[in-house]
XYZ file of C-alpha atoms in Angstrom:
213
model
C 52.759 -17.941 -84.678
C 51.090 -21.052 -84.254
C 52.706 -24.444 -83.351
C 53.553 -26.297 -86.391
C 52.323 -30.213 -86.384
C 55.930 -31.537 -87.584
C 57.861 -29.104 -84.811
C 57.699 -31.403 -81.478
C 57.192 -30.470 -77.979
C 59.904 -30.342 -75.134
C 59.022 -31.735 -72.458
C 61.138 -31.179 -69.040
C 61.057 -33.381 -66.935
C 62.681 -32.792 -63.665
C 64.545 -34.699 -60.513
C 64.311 -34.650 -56.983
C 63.028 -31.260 -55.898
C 62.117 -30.319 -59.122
C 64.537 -27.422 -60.932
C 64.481 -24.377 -59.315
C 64.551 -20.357 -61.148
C 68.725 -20.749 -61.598
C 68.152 -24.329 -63.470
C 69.169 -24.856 -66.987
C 65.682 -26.122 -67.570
C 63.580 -23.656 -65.829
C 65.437 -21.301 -68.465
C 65.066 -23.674 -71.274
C 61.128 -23.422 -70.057
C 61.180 -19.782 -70.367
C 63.155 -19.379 -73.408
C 61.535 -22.139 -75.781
C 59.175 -21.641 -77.262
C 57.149 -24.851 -77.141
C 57.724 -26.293 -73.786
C 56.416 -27.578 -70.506
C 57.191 -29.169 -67.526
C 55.881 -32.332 -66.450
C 54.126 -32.149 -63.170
C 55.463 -35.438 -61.324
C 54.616 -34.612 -57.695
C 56.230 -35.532 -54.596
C 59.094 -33.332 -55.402
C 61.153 -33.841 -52.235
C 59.807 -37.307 -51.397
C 59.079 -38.976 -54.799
C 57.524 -42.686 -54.965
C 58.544 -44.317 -58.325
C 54.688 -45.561 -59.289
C 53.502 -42.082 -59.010
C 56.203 -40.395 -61.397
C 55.608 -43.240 -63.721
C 51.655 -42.561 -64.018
C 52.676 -38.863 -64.168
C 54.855 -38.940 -66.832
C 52.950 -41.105 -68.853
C 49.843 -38.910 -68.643
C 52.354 -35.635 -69.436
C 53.398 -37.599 -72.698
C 49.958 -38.586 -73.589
C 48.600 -35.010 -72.656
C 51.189 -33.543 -75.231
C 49.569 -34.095 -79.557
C 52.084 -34.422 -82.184
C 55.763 -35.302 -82.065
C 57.333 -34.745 -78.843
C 61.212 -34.616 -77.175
C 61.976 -35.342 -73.220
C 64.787 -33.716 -71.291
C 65.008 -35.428 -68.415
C 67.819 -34.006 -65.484
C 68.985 -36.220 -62.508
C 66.066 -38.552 -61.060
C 63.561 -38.069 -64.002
C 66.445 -39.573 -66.581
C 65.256 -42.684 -63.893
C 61.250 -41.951 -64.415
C 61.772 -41.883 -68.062
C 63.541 -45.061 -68.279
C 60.948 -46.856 -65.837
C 58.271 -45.476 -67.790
C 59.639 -46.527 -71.253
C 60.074 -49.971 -69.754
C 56.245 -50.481 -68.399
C 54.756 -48.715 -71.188
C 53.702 -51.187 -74.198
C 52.726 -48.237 -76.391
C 56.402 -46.381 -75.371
C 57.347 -46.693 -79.418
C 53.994 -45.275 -80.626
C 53.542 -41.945 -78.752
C 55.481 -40.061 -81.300
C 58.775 -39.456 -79.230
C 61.051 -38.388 -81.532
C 63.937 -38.275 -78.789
C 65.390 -37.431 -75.037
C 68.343 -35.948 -73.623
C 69.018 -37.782 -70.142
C 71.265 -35.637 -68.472
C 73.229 -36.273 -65.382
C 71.490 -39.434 -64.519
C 72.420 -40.642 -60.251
C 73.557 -44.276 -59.728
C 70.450 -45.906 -57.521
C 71.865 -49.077 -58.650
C 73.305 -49.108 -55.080
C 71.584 -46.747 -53.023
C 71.236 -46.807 -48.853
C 67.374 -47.584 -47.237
C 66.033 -44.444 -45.930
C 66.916 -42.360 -49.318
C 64.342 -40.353 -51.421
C 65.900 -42.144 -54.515
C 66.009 -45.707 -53.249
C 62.337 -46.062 -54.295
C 63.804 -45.855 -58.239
C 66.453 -48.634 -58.100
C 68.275 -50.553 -59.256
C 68.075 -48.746 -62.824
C 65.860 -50.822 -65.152
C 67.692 -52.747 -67.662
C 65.768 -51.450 -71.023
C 66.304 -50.388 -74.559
C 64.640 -47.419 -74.764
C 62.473 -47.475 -78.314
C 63.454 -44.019 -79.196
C 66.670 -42.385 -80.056
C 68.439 -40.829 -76.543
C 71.437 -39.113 -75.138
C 72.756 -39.642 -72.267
C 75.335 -37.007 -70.556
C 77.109 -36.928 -67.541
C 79.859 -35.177 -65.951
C 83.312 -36.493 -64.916
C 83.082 -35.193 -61.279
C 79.519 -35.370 -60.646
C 79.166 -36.814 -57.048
C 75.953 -38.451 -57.366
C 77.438 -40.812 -60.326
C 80.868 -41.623 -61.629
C 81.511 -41.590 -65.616
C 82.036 -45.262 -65.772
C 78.633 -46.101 -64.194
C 77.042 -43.402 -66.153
C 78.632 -45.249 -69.586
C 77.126 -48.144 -68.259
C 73.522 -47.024 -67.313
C 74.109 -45.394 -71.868
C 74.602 -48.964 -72.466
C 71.745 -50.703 -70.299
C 69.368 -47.818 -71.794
C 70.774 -48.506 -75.763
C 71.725 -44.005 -75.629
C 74.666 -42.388 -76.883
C 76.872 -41.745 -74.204
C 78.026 -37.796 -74.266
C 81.044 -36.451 -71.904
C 79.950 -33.170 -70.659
C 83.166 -32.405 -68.941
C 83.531 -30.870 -65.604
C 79.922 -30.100 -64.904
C 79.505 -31.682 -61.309
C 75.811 -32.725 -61.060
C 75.147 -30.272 -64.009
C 72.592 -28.281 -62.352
C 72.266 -24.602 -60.575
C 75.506 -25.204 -58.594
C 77.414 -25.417 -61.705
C 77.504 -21.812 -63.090
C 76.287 -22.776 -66.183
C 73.580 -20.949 -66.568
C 70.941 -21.881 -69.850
C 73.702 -24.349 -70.552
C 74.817 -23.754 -74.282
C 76.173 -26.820 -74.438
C 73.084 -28.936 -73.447
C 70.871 -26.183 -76.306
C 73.523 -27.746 -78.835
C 72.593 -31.352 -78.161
C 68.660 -30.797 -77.755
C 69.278 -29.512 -81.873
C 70.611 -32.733 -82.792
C 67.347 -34.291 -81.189
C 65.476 -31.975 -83.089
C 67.134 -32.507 -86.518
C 65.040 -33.875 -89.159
C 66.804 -37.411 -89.592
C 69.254 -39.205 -88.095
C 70.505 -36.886 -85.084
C 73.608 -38.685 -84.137
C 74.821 -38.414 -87.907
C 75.041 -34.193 -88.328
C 78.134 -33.296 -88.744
C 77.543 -29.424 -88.447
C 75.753 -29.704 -84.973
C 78.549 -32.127 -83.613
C 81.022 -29.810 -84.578
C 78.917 -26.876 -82.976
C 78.769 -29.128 -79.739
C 82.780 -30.173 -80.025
C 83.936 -26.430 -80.244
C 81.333 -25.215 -77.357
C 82.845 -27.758 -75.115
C 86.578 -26.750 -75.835
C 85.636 -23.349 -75.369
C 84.347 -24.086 -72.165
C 87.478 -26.475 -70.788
C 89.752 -23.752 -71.947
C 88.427 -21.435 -69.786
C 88.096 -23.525 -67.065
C 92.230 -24.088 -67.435
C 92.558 -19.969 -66.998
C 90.717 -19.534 -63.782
């Protein structure tokens, strides 16, 4: 079946040495049906003016309404791009789901992030959710709220996810498929009170397991 023109395109966008065959977006890759992954480069030694151009040409590449889900370092690349682009508002993003963004804001010489901080402080001109974890070592939840704030996204507390990647057993991630629908919702996405319950219940499921093992 042919695309539709109204149904937009997810574009993944991955961090430092890209997501590997066990990643939550390799599967989301696999398993939706109108994705790709945008081909930033320099995987293990990336150089913030490259990922920028990259990205930019991956949005522009993509016709029609698009969403970004950005994991780790590309939540940074996505926020540095939205603040050099001029045109950021006009490229038909309808959304992005910034997950498990690190703190850079502080990060030592020497590092293969320390090329992408300190974060840009920018609105981003399209509607975006941040989530992180509470025990993710490469950012704690309080500088995560604050990098929401400094990007205007709705903050979203994943739980106990650690960097929310491979490592955490979570496999396609159910709970990050609930929040990409409320990106995709025609409408406001924060305001749908069927998917927010969906994402509330997934999220108790998944803490209340956590207690038993």
């Amino acid at each position: 079946m042919p695309k539709s023109p109204k149904e937009p395109t997810v574009l993944i966008i991955p961090g430092l040495n890209n997501s590997g065959p066990e990643h939550w977006q390799t599967k989301w890759e696999e398993q939706l049906p109108y994705s790709q992954r945008a081909q930033l480069g320099g995987w293990e030694s990336p150089r913030k003016s490259a990922w920028i151009t990259n990205l930019g040409i991956a949005i522009r590449q993509i016709s029609g309404p698009k969403i970004l889900v950005a994991h780790s370092l590309g939540c940074h690349a996505v926020a540095w791009w939205a603040k050099q682009e001029p045109d950021a508002a006009e490229l038909e993003i309808e959304g992005a789901l910034l997950v498990a963004p690190p703190d850079v804001d502080k990060i030592a010489k020497g590092s293969p992030l320390a090329d992408f901080g300190p974060a840009p402080r920018t609105f981003l001109p399209f509607p975006a959710l941040l989530v992180a974890s509470q025990n993710d070592p490469y950012c704690g939840i309080q500088h995560a709220q604050k990098l929401a704030r400094r990007w205007r996204a709705r903050f979203v507390n994943a739980g106990l996810f650690g960097h929310i990647n491979a490592d955490s057993g979570i496999g396609e991630w159910p709970y990050g498929l609930s929040l990409l629908d409320t990106l995709m919702f025609k409408g406001n996405p924060i305001n749908n009170p069927a998917l927010v319950a969906r994402i509330e219940t997934l999220r108790a499921q998944r803490q209340q397991a956590d207690t038993f093992v």
